[in-house]
Coordinates of C-alpha atoms in Angstrom, one line a residue:
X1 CA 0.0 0.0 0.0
X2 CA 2.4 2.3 0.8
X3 CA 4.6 1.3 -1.8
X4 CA 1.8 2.4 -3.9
X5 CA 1.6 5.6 -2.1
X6 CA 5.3 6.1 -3.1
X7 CA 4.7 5.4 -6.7
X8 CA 1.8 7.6 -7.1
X9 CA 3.9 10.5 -5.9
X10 CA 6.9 10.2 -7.9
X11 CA 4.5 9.5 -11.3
X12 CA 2.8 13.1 -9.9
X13 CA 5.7 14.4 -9.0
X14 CA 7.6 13.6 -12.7
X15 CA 4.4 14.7 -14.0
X16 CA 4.3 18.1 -12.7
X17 CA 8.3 18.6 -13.8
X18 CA 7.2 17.5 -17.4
X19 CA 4.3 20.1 -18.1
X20 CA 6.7 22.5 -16.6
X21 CA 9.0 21.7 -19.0
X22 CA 6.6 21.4 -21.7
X23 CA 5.7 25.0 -21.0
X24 CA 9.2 26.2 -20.8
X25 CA 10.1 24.6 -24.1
X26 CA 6.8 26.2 -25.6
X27 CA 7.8 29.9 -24.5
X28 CA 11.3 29.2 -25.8
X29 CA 10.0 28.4 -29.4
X30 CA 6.9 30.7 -29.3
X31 CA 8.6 33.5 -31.3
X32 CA 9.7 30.9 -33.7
X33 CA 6.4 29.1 -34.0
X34 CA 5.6 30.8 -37.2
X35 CA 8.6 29.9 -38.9
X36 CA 8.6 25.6 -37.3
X37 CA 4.9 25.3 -38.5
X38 CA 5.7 27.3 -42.1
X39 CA 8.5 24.9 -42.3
X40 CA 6.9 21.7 -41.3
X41 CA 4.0 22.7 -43.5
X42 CA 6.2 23.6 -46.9
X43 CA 8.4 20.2 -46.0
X44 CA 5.2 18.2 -46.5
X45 CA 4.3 20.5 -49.5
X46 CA 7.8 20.1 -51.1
X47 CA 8.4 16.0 -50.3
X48 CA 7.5 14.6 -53.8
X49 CA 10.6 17.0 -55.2
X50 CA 13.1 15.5 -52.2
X51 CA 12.0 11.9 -52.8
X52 CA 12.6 12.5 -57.0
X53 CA 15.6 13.8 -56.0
X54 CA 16.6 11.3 -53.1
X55 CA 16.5 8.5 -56.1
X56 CA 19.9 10.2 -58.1
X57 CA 21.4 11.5 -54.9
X58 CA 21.6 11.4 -51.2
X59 CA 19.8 13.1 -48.9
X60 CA 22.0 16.0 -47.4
X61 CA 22.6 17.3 -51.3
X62 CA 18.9 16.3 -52.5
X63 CA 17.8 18.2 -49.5
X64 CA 19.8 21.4 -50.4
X65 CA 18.5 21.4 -53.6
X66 CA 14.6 21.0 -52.6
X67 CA 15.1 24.0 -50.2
X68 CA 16.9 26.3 -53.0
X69 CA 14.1 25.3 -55.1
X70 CA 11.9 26.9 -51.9
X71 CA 13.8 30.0 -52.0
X72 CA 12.8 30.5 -55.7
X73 CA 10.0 29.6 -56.0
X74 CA 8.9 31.2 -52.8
X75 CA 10.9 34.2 -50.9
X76 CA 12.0 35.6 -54.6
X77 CA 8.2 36.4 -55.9
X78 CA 7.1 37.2 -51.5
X79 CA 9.3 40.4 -52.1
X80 CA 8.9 41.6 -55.5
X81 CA 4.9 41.1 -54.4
X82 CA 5.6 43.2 -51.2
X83 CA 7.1 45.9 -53.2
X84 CA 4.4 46.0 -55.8
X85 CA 1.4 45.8 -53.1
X86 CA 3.0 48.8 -51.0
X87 CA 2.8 50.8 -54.3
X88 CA -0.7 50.0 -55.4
X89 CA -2.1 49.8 -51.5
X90 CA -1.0 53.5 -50.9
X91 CA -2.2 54.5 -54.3
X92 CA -5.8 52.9 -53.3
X93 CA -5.7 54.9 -49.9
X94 CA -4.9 58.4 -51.7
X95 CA -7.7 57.8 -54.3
X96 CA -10.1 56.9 -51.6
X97 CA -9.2 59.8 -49.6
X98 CA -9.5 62.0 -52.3
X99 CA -12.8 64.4 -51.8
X100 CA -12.7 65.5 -55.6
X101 CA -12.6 62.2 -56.8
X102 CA -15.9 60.9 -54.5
X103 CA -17.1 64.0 -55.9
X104 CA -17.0 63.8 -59.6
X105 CA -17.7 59.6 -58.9
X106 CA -21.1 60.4 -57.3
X107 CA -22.2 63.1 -60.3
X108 CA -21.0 60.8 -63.5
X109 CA -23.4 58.2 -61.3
X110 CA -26.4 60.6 -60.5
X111 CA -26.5 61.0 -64.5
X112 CA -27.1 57.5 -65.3
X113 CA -30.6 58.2 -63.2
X114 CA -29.9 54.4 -62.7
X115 CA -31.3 55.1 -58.8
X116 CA -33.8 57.9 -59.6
X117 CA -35.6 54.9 -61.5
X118 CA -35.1 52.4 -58.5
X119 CA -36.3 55.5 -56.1
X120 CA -39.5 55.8 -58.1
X121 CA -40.3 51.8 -58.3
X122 CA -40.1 51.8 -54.3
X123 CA -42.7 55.2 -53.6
X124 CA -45.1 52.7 -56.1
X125 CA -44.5 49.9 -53.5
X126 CA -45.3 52.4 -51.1
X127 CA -41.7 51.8 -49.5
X128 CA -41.0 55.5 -47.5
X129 CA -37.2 55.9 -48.9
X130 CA -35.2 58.0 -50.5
X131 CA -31.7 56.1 -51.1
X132 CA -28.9 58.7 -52.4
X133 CA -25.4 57.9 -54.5
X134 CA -23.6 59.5 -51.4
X135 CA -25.3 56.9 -49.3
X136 CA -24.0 54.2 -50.7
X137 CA -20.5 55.5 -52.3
X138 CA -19.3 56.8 -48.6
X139 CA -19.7 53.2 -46.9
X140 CA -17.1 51.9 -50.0
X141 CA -15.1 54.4 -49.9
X142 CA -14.2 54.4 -46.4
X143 CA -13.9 50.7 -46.6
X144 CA -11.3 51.2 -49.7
X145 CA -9.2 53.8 -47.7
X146 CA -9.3 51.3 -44.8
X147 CA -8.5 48.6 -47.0
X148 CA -5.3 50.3 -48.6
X149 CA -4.1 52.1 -45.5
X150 CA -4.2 49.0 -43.9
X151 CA -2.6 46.7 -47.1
X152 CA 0.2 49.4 -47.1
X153 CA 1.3 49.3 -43.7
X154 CA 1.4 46.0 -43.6
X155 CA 3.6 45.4 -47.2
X156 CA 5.6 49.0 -45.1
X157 CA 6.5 46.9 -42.1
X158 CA 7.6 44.0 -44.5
X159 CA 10.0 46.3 -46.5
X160 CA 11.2 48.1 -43.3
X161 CA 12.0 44.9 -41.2
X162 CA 13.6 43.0 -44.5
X163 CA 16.4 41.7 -42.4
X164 CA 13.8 39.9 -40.1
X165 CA 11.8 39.0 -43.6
X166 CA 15.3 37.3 -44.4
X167 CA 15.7 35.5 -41.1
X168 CA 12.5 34.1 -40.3
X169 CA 12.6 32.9 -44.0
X170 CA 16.3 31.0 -43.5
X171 CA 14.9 29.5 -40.0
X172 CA 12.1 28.5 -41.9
X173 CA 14.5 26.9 -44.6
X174 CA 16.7 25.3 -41.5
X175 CA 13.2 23.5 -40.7
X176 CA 13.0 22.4 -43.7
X177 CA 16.2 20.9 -44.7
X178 CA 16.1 19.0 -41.2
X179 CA 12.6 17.7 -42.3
X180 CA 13.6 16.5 -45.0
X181 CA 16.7 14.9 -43.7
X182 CA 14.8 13.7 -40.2
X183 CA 11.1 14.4 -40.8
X184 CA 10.4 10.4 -40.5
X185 CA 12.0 10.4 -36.9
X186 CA 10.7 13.8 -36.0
X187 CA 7.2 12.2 -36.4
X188 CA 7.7 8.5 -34.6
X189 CA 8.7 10.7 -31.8
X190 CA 5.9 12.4 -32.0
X191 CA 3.6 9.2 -32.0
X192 CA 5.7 7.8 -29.3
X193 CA 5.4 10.8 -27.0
X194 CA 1.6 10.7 -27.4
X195 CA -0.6 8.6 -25.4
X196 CA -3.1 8.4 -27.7
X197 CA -3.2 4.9 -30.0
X198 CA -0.6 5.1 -33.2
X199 CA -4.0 4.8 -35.7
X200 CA -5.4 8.1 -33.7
X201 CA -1.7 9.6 -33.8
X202 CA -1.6 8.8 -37.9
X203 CA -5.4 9.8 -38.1
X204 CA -4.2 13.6 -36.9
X205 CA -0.9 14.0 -39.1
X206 CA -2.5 12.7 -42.4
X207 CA -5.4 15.1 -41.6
X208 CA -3.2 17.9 -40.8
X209 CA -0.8 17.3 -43.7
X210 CA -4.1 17.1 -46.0
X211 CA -5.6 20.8 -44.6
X212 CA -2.1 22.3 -45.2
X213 CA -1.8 20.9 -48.8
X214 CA -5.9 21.9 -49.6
X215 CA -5.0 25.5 -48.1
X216 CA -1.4 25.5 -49.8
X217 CA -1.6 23.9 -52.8
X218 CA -5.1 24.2 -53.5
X219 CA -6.4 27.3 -52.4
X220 CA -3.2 29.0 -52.9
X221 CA -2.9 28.2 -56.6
X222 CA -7.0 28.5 -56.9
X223 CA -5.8 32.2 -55.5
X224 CA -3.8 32.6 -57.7
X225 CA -4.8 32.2 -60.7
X226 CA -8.1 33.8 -60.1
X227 CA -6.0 36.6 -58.6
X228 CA -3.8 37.2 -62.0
X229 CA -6.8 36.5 -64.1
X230 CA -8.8 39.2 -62.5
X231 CA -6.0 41.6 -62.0
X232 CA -5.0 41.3 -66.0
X233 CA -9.1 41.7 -66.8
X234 CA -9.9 44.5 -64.2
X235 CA -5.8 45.9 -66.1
X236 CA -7.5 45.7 -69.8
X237 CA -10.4 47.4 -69.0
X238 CA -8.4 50.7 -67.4
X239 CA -9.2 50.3 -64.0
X240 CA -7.3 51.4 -61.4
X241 CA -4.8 49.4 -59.1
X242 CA -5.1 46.4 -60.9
X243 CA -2.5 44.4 -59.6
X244 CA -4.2 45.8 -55.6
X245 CA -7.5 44.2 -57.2
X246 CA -5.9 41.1 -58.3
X247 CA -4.1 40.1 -54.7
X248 CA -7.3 41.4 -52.9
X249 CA -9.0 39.2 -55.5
X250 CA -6.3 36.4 -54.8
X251 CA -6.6 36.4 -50.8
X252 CA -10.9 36.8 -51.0
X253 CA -10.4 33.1 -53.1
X254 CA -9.9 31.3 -50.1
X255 CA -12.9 32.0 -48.9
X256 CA -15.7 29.8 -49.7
X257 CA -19.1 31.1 -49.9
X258 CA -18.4 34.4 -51.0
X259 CA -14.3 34.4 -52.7
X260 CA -13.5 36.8 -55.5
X261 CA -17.4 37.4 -55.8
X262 CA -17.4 40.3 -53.7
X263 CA -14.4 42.5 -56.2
X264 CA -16.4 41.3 -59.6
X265 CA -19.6 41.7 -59.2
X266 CA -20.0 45.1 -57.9
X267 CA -17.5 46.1 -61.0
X268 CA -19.9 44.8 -63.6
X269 CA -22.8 46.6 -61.4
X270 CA -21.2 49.8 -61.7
X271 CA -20.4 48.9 -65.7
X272 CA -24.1 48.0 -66.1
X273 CA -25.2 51.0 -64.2
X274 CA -22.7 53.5 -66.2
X275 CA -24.4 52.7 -69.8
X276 CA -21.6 49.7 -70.9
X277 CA -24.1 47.0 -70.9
X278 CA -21.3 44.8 -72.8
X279 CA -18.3 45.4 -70.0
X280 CA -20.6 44.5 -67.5
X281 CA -21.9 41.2 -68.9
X282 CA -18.5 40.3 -69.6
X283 CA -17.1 40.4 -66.2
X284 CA -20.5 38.4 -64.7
X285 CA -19.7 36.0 -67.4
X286 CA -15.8 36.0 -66.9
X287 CA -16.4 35.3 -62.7
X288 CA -19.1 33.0 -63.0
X289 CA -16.6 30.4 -65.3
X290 CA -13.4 31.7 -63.9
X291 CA -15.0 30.7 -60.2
X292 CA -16.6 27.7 -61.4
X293 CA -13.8 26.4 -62.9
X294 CA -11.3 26.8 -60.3
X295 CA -13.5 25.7 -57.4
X296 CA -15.5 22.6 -59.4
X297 CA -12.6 21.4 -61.7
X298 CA -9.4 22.5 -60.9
X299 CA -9.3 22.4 -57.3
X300 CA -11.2 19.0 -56.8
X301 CA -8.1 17.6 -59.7
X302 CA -5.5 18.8 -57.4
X303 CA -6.7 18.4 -54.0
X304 CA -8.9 15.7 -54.0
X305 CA -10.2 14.1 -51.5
X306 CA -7.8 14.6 -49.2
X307 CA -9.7 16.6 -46.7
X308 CA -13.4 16.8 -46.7
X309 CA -14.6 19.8 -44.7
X310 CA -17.9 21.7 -44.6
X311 CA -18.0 25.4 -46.3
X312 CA -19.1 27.4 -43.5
X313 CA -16.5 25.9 -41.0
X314 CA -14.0 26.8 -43.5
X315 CA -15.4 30.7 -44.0
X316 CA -15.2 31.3 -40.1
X317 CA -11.7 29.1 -39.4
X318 CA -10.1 31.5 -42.0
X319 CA -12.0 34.7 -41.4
X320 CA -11.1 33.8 -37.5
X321 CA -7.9 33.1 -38.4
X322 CA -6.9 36.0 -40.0
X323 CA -8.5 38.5 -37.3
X324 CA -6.5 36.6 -34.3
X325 CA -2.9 35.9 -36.1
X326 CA -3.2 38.0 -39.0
X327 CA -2.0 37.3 -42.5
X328 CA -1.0 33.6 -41.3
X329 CA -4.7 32.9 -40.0
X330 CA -5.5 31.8 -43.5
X331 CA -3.3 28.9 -42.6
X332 CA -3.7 29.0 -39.0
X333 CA -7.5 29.1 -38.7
X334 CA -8.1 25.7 -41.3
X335 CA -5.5 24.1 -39.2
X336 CA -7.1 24.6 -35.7
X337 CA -10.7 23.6 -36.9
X338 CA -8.7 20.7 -38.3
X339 CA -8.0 19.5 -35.1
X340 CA -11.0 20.2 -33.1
X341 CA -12.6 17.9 -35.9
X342 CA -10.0 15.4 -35.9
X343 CA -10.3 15.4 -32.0
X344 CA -13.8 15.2 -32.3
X345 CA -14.0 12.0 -34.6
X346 CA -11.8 10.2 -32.4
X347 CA -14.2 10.9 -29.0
X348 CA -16.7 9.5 -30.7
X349 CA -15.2 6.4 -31.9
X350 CA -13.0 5.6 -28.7
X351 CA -14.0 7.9 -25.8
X352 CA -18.1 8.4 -26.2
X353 CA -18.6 4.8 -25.4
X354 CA -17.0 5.9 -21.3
X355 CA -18.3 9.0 -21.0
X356 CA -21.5 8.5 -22.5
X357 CA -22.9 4.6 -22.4
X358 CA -25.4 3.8 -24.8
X359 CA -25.2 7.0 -26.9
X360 CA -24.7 6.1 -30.8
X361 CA -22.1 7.9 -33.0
X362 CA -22.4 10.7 -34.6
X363 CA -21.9 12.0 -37.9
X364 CA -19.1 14.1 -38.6
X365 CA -20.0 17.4 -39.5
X366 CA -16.7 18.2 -41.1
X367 CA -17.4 15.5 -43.9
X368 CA -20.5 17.3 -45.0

């Protein structure tokens, strides 16, 4: 008994020392968590390339060369984008601050009579408004001066801390090449470590592996070609801050339920409602099988079914994401509801039974 006794204490006692230490080792790594997870997330990404290359070489050299190929084909374009963006971001902020230009905006659009006509149907409904150009151009045009003052500070701090740009990328690359070189060890750790079953362990990584490709690969090259498409149609028809529109356009394609939706269609109202009946049709058309495409063919080709998850989980993981941890949210948020789901499936097929006799499984909402 008190043998027992004895036991008990020391398993409490190492207990207690080893969630100190876990939190110690957490606040160690916390300002480098960004750049671990980025790492362990492009490793994943960039395997395939090491493995091709593992075949003609051996690791330490095929590993080199995967991560130079992540320097290209990532950090190279992430600055000439920043420059770009800080450009076009405080060009958006000037012409939405720009009194004269509101001005003469809300007079070419009280020509077109397009709401006097709309003002009249609603007195025959016997609907008591009166809705004015000014009304609805101020909401906009705050939001636009918002948006680019905010775009610009952000792409400002970039090019004003490049030297911490530069070393949160190369730790990021360290993670990398060591993922690459020990990523298979790194993870039976892991599973080791945790006292959950190896299927339940497996169950989380492939899951987590599957959200960061789908969010990646999949919505970041969805994003990006509907971001270039509509920058170099919004560029031919001689509006302004194209290449703004098109990242704006880019980042909105993450999201589900609404995506680049939200840029096109009030452009081809405000072509329809300024007499050029063809421009306007033209962009409805060019969003409806540009966003069809991407999200029904080319997205479902690349991703698969890798990770099933419902819409509106998605909207609010990445729209909560990005209001918590910023920029990185759009990875962050999918991640975190990730695992809440992941946890989820597991208490129902393992833990429900205990805590819970009797009560039948539930459907996963996250497969919907």
């Amino acid at each position: 008994m008190e043998q027992n006794i004895f036991h008990r204490a020391v398993f409490f006692f190492f207990l207690t020392l080893f969630c100190i230490s876990i939190f110690l080792v957490g606040k160690v790594i916390a300002p480098f968590f960004a750049s671990l997870l980025l790492g362990i997330v492009i490793a994943g990404i960039f395997r395939p390339v090491f493995k091709k290359l593992h075949r003609f070489m051996p690791a330490r050299p095929a590993s080199v060369l995967t991560c130079l190929a992540v320097f290209f084909i990532v950090f190279i374009p992430v600055v000439f984008f920043v420059g770009i963006l800080s450009r076009e971001a405080l060009g958006l902020y000037t012409l939405a601050k720009d009194a004269v230009f509101s001005k003469n905006l809300i007079d070419f659009l009280e020509s077109t009579r397009a709401l006097e006509r709309i003002n009249e149907f609603l007195i025959r409904a016997n609907i008591q408004t009166h809705i004015t150009w000014r009304e609805l151009i101020d909401p906009l045009t705050e939001v636009g001066k918002n948006l680019g003052f905010s775009l610009f500070q952000q792409a400002r701090f970039l090019t004003s801390n490049l030297l911490n740009l530069v070393f949160y990328f190369f730790l990021m690359l360290i993670v990398v090449f060591y993922m690459f070189m020990d990523g298979e060890r790194f993870i039976q750790y892991m599973y080791d470590l945790s006292p959950l079953k190896d299927e339940h362990d497996r169950k989380l990584f492939e899951k987590f592996n599957g959200m960061a490709g789908a969010v990646l690969i999949g919505n970041g090259l969805g994003g990006l070609i509907q971001g270039v498409a509509g920058g170099v149609l919004f560029w031919s028809l001689g509006l302004n801050s194209p290449f703004l529109w098109g990242v704006i356009m880019g980042f909105l394609a993450f999201l589900p339920i609404v995506g680049i939706g939200v840029v096109m269609l009030p452009a081809a109202l405000f072509f329809l409602l300024t007499g050029s009946l063809g421009k306007g049709f033209f962009i409805a058309g060019f969003y409806a099988v540009l966003s069809w495409g991407v999200e029904y063919l080319f997205k479902p080709k690349l991703v698969g079914d890798r990770v099933a998850m419902h819409p509106l989980i998605v909207f609010f993981s990445i729209i909560g994401g990005l209001n918590v941890y910023g920029l990185l949210g759009i990875i962050y948020g999918p991640l975190i509801a990730t695992l809440f789901l992941t946890l989820s499936d597991i208490y129902f097929s393992t833990f429900q039974s205990m805590v819970e006799p009797g009560k039948g499984i539930l459907d996963s909402w996250s497969d919907q």
